[in-house]
Amino acid sequence: MSVLDNALQALLLNGCKVKKLWTNAASGSDFPAQKISLSMAKYDAALIELKTSKSDTASEYCRICFKGKDDWADAFANAQRDAVVEIRTRQYSVSSTGVNFQSGYGKSVSSMSSSVRNDYAIPSTIYGIQ
């Protein structure tokens, strides 16, 4: 079972209702800062599944953010053994009208430099949690 499947199973066992609200039809493309308009009024939180990059072989992970809060989606990445380790990150917030995503960033751990990378931390699916 994937990490997402395990997380959803745990939520369901504890009496939470989870509903898929949005799927990124182009998860293999850059994802610039944008708001995904969704009716979140009846949900307490959003579970967001993300990819570390737009690559077909990118790792996937998920984050839960409560409505009215901000969070960071972040993951460490090292595509090649001798390559610089990066933190791939994107800030987002959940409101009653949807999920607002900021630009994605890549930050080098060794040089501490940071740059806008909208090909990192790509949201692929948003679930509402009651």
Coordinates of N, CA and C in Angstrom, one line a residue:
M1 N 0.8 -1.2 0.0 CA 0.0 0.0 0.0 C 0.9 1.3 0.0
S2 N 0.4 2.3 -0.7 CA 1.2 3.5 -0.8 C 1.0 4.3 0.5
V3 N 1.8 5.3 0.7 CA 1.7 6.2 1.9 C 0.3 6.8 1.9
L4 N -0.1 7.3 0.8 CA -1.5 7.9 0.7 C -2.5 6.9 1.1
D5 N -2.5 5.7 0.6 CA -3.5 4.7 0.9 C -3.5 4.4 2.4
N6 N -2.3 4.3 3.1 CA -2.2 4.1 4.5 C -2.8 5.3 5.3
A7 N -2.5 6.5 4.8 CA -3.1 7.7 5.5 C -4.6 7.7 5.4
L8 N -5.1 7.4 4.2 CA -6.6 7.4 4.0 C -7.2 6.4 4.9
Q9 N -6.6 5.2 4.9 CA -7.2 4.1 5.8 C -7.2 4.5 7.2
A10 N -6.2 5.2 7.7 CA -6.2 5.6 9.1 C -7.3 6.6 9.4
L11 N -7.5 7.5 8.5 CA -8.5 8.6 8.6 C -9.9 7.9 8.6
L12 N -10.1 7.0 7.7 CA -11.4 6.3 7.6 C -11.7 5.5 8.9
L13 N -10.7 4.8 9.4 CA -10.9 4.0 10.6 C -11.2 4.9 11.8
N14 N -10.8 6.1 11.8 CA -11.1 7.1 12.9 C -12.4 7.8 12.7
G15 N -13.2 7.5 11.7 CA -14.5 8.1 11.5 C -14.5 9.3 10.7
C16 N -13.4 9.7 10.0 CA -13.3 10.8 9.1 C -13.9 10.5 7.8
K17 N -14.5 11.5 7.1 CA -14.9 11.3 5.8 C -14.0 12.0 4.9
V18 N -13.5 11.3 3.8 CA -12.6 11.8 2.9 C -13.2 11.8 1.5
K19 N -13.1 12.9 0.8 CA -13.6 13.0 -0.6 C -12.6 13.6 -1.5
K20 N -12.4 13.0 -2.7 CA -11.5 13.6 -3.7 C -12.2 14.8 -4.3
L21 N -11.6 15.9 -4.3 CA -12.2 17.2 -4.8 C -11.5 17.7 -6.1
W22 N -10.3 17.3 -6.3 CA -9.6 17.9 -7.5 C -8.4 17.0 -7.9
T23 N -8.2 16.8 -9.2 CA -7.1 16.1 -9.7 C -6.4 17.0 -10.7
N24 N -5.1 17.1 -10.6 CA -4.3 17.8 -11.6 C -4.2 17.0 -12.9
A25 N -4.8 17.6 -13.9 CA -4.7 16.9 -15.2 C -3.4 17.0 -15.9
A26 N -2.5 17.8 -15.4 CA -1.2 18.0 -16.0 C -0.1 18.0 -15.0
S27 N 0.0 16.9 -14.2 CA 0.9 16.8 -13.1 C 2.4 16.7 -13.7
G28 N 2.5 16.5 -15.0 CA 3.8 16.5 -15.6 C 4.3 17.8 -16.1
S29 N 3.6 18.9 -15.7 CA 3.9 20.2 -16.2 C 4.2 21.1 -15.0
D30 N 4.9 22.3 -15.3 CA 5.2 23.2 -14.3 C 3.8 23.7 -13.6
F31 N 3.9 24.0 -12.4 CA 2.7 24.5 -11.6 C 3.0 25.8 -11.0
P32 N 2.7 26.9 -11.7 CA 2.9 28.2 -11.1 C 2.0 28.5 -10.0
A33 N 2.3 29.6 -9.2 CA 1.4 30.0 -8.1 C 0.0 30.2 -8.6
Q34 N -1.0 29.6 -7.9 CA -2.4 29.8 -8.3 C -3.3 29.3 -7.2
K35 N -4.6 29.7 -7.3 CA -5.6 29.2 -6.4 C -6.4 28.2 -7.1
I36 N -6.6 27.1 -6.4 CA -7.6 26.1 -6.9 C -8.9 26.3 -6.2
S37 N -9.9 26.8 -6.9 CA -11.2 27.2 -6.3 C -12.0 25.9 -6.0
L38 N -12.3 25.7 -4.8 CA -13.1 24.5 -4.4 C -14.0 24.9 -3.2
S39 N -15.1 24.3 -3.1 CA -16.0 24.5 -2.0 C -15.5 23.7 -0.8
M40 N -14.8 24.3 0.1 CA -14.2 23.7 1.3 C -15.1 23.9 2.5
A41 N -16.3 24.6 2.4 CA -17.1 25.0 3.5 C -17.4 23.8 4.5
K42 N -17.7 22.7 3.9 CA -18.1 21.6 4.8 C -16.9 20.7 5.3
Y43 N -15.7 21.1 4.9 CA -14.5 20.3 5.2 C -13.7 21.0 6.3
D44 N -13.0 20.2 7.2 CA -12.2 20.8 8.2 C -10.7 20.9 7.8
A45 N -10.3 20.1 6.8 CA -8.9 20.1 6.4 C -8.9 19.6 4.9
A46 N -7.7 19.8 4.4 CA -7.4 19.2 3.0 C -6.2 18.3 3.1
L47 N -6.3 17.2 2.5 CA -5.2 16.2 2.3 C -4.7 16.5 0.9
I48 N -3.4 16.9 0.8 CA -2.9 17.2 -0.6 C -1.8 16.2 -0.9
E49 N -2.0 15.5 -2.0 CA -0.9 14.6 -2.5 C -0.1 15.4 -3.5
L50 N 1.2 15.3 -3.3 CA 2.2 16.1 -4.2 C 3.2 15.2 -4.8
K51 N 3.9 15.7 -5.8 CA 5.0 15.0 -6.4 C 6.2 15.9 -6.2
T52 N 7.4 15.3 -6.0 CA 8.6 16.1 -5.7 C 9.0 17.0 -7.0
S53 N 8.6 16.5 -8.1 CA 8.9 17.2 -9.4 C 7.9 16.8 -10.4
K54 N 8.0 17.3 -11.6 CA 7.1 17.0 -12.7 C 7.5 15.7 -13.4
S55 N 8.6 15.1 -13.0 CA 9.1 13.9 -13.6 C 8.1 12.7 -13.4
D56 N 8.0 11.8 -14.4 CA 7.2 10.6 -14.3 C 7.6 9.7 -13.1
T57 N 8.9 9.8 -12.8 CA 9.4 8.9 -11.7 C 9.5 9.6 -10.4
A58 N 9.0 10.8 -10.3 CA 9.1 11.6 -9.0 C 8.4 10.9 -7.9
S59 N 9.0 11.1 -6.7 CA 8.4 10.5 -5.5 C 7.1 11.3 -5.2
E60 N 6.2 10.6 -4.5 CA 5.0 11.3 -4.1 C 4.9 11.3 -2.6
Y61 N 4.2 12.3 -2.0 CA 4.0 12.4 -0.6 C 2.7 13.2 -0.3
C62 N 2.3 13.2 0.9 CA 1.0 13.9 1.2 C 1.2 14.7 2.4
R63 N 0.4 15.8 2.5 CA 0.3 16.7 3.7 C -1.1 16.9 4.0
I64 N -1.4 17.2 5.3 CA -2.7 17.6 5.7 C -2.6 19.0 6.3
C65 N -3.5 19.8 5.9 CA -3.6 21.2 6.4 C -5.0 21.6 6.7
F66 N -5.2 22.1 7.9 CA -6.5 22.5 8.4 C -6.9 23.8 7.8
K67 N -8.3 23.9 7.6 CA -8.8 25.1 7.0 C -8.5 26.3 7.8
G68 N -8.1 27.4 7.1 CA -7.7 28.7 7.8 C -6.3 28.7 8.2
K69 N -5.5 27.7 7.8 CA -4.1 27.6 8.1 C -3.2 27.6 6.9
D70 N -1.9 27.9 7.1 CA -0.9 27.8 6.1 C 0.0 26.6 6.4
D71 N 0.6 26.0 5.3 CA 1.5 24.9 5.5 C 2.6 25.0 4.4
W72 N 3.6 24.2 4.6 CA 4.7 24.0 3.6 C 4.7 22.6 3.1
A73 N 4.7 22.3 1.8 CA 4.9 21.0 1.3 C 6.4 21.0 1.0
D74 N 7.1 20.1 1.6 CA 8.6 20.0 1.3 C 9.1 18.6 1.3
A75 N 10.1 18.4 0.6 CA 10.8 17.1 0.5 C 12.2 17.3 0.1
F76 N 13.1 16.4 0.6 CA 14.5 16.4 0.2 C 14.6 15.6 -1.1
A77 N 15.5 16.1 -2.0 CA 15.7 15.4 -3.2 C 17.2 15.4 -3.5
N78 N 17.7 14.2 -4.1 CA 19.0 14.1 -4.5 C 19.0 13.1 -5.7
A79 N 18.8 13.7 -6.9 CA 18.6 12.9 -8.1 C 19.8 12.0 -8.5
Q80 N 21.0 12.5 -8.2 CA 22.3 11.7 -8.4 C 23.1 11.6 -7.2
R81 N 23.8 10.6 -7.0 CA 24.6 10.3 -5.8 C 25.5 11.5 -5.4
D82 N 26.2 12.1 -6.4 CA 27.1 13.1 -6.1 C 26.5 14.5 -6.2
A83 N 25.2 14.6 -6.6 CA 24.6 15.9 -6.8 C 24.3 16.6 -5.5
V84 N 24.1 17.8 -5.6 CA 23.7 18.7 -4.4 C 22.3 18.3 -3.9
V85 N 22.2 18.1 -2.6 CA 20.9 17.8 -2.1 C 20.0 19.1 -2.1
E86 N 18.8 19.0 -2.5 CA 17.9 20.1 -2.5 C 16.7 19.9 -1.6
I87 N 16.1 21.0 -1.1 CA 14.8 20.9 -0.4 C 13.9 21.5 -1.5
R88 N 12.9 20.7 -1.8 CA 11.9 21.1 -2.8 C 10.6 21.5 -2.0
T89 N 10.2 22.7 -2.2 CA 9.1 23.2 -1.3 C 8.1 24.1 -1.9
R90 N 7.0 24.2 -1.3 CA 5.9 25.1 -1.8 C 5.0 25.5 -0.7
Q91 N 4.7 26.7 -0.4 CA 3.8 27.1 0.6 C 2.4 27.1 0.1
Y92 N 1.4 26.8 0.9 CA 0.0 26.8 0.5 C -0.9 27.1 1.7
S93 N -2.1 27.5 1.4 CA -3.1 27.7 2.5 C -4.4 27.2 2.1
V94 N -5.2 26.8 3.1 CA -6.6 26.2 2.8 C -7.6 27.2 3.4
S95 N -8.6 27.5 2.6 CA -9.7 28.4 3.1 C -11.0 27.7 2.7
S96 N -12.1 28.3 3.0 CA -13.4 27.8 2.7 C -13.7 27.8 1.2
T97 N -12.9 28.6 0.4 CA -13.1 28.7 -1.0 C -12.1 28.0 -1.9
G98 N -11.1 27.3 -1.2 CA -10.2 26.5 -2.0 C -8.8 26.5 -1.4
V99 N -7.8 26.1 -2.2 CA -6.4 26.0 -1.8 C -5.6 26.9 -2.6
N100 N -4.8 27.8 -2.0 CA -4.0 28.8 -2.6 C -2.5 28.3 -2.6
F101 N -2.0 28.0 -3.7 CA -0.6 27.6 -3.8 C 0.3 28.7 -4.2
Q102 N 1.5 28.9 -3.5 CA 2.5 29.8 -3.9 C 3.4 29.2 -4.9
S103 N 4.4 29.9 -5.3 CA 5.4 29.3 -6.3 C 6.2 28.2 -5.6
G104 N 6.7 27.2 -6.4 CA 7.5 26.2 -5.9 C 9.0 26.7 -5.8
Y105 N 9.8 26.2 -4.9 CA 11.1 26.6 -4.7 C 12.1 25.4 -4.6
G106 N 13.3 25.5 -5.0 CA 14.3 24.6 -4.8 C 15.4 25.3 -4.0
K107 N 15.8 24.7 -2.9 CA 16.9 25.4 -2.1 C 18.0 24.4 -1.9
S108 N 19.2 24.8 -2.3 CA 20.4 23.9 -2.2 C 20.8 23.9 -0.8
V109 N 21.0 22.7 -0.2 CA 21.4 22.5 1.2 C 22.9 22.9 1.3
S110 N 23.7 22.7 0.3 CA 25.1 23.0 0.4 C 25.5 24.5 0.2
S111 N 24.8 25.1 -0.8 CA 25.2 26.5 -1.1 C 24.2 27.5 -0.4
M112 N 23.0 26.9 0.1 CA 22.0 27.7 0.7 C 21.3 28.7 -0.3
S113 N 21.6 28.5 -1.6 CA 20.9 29.4 -2.5 C 19.5 28.9 -2.8
S114 N 18.6 29.7 -3.2 CA 17.2 29.4 -3.4 C 16.7 30.0 -4.7
S115 N 15.9 29.3 -5.4 CA 15.4 29.8 -6.7 C 13.9 29.3 -6.9
V116 N 13.2 30.1 -7.6 CA 11.8 29.7 -8.0 C 11.9 28.5 -8.9
R117 N 11.2 27.4 -8.5 CA 11.2 26.2 -9.3 C 9.7 25.7 -9.4
N118 N 9.0 26.1 -10.3 CA 7.6 25.7 -10.4 C 7.4 24.3 -10.9
D119 N 8.6 23.6 -11.2 CA 8.5 22.2 -11.5 C 8.8 21.3 -10.3
Y120 N 8.7 21.9 -9.1 CA 8.9 21.2 -7.9 C 7.6 21.3 -7.0
A121 N 7.4 20.3 -6.2 CA 6.3 20.3 -5.2 C 5.0 20.5 -6.0
I122 N 4.7 19.6 -6.9 CA 3.5 19.7 -7.8 C 2.3 19.0 -7.2
P123 N 1.3 19.7 -6.9 CA 0.1 19.1 -6.3 C -0.6 18.2 -7.4
S124 N -0.9 17.0 -7.0 CA -1.6 16.1 -8.0 C -3.0 15.8 -7.6
T125 N -3.3 15.8 -6.3 CA -4.7 15.5 -5.9 C -5.0 16.2 -4.6
I126 N -6.2 16.7 -4.5 CA -6.7 17.4 -3.2 C -7.9 16.6 -2.8
Y127 N -7.9 16.2 -1.5 CA -9.0 15.6 -0.8 C -9.5 16.5 0.3
G128 N -10.9 16.5 0.5 CA -11.4 17.2 1.6 C -11.6 16.2 2.7
I129 N -11.4 16.7 4.0 CA -11.5 15.8 5.1 C -12.6 16.4 6.1
Q130 N -13.6 15.6 6.4 CA -14.6 16.1 7.4 C -14.4 15.4 8.7

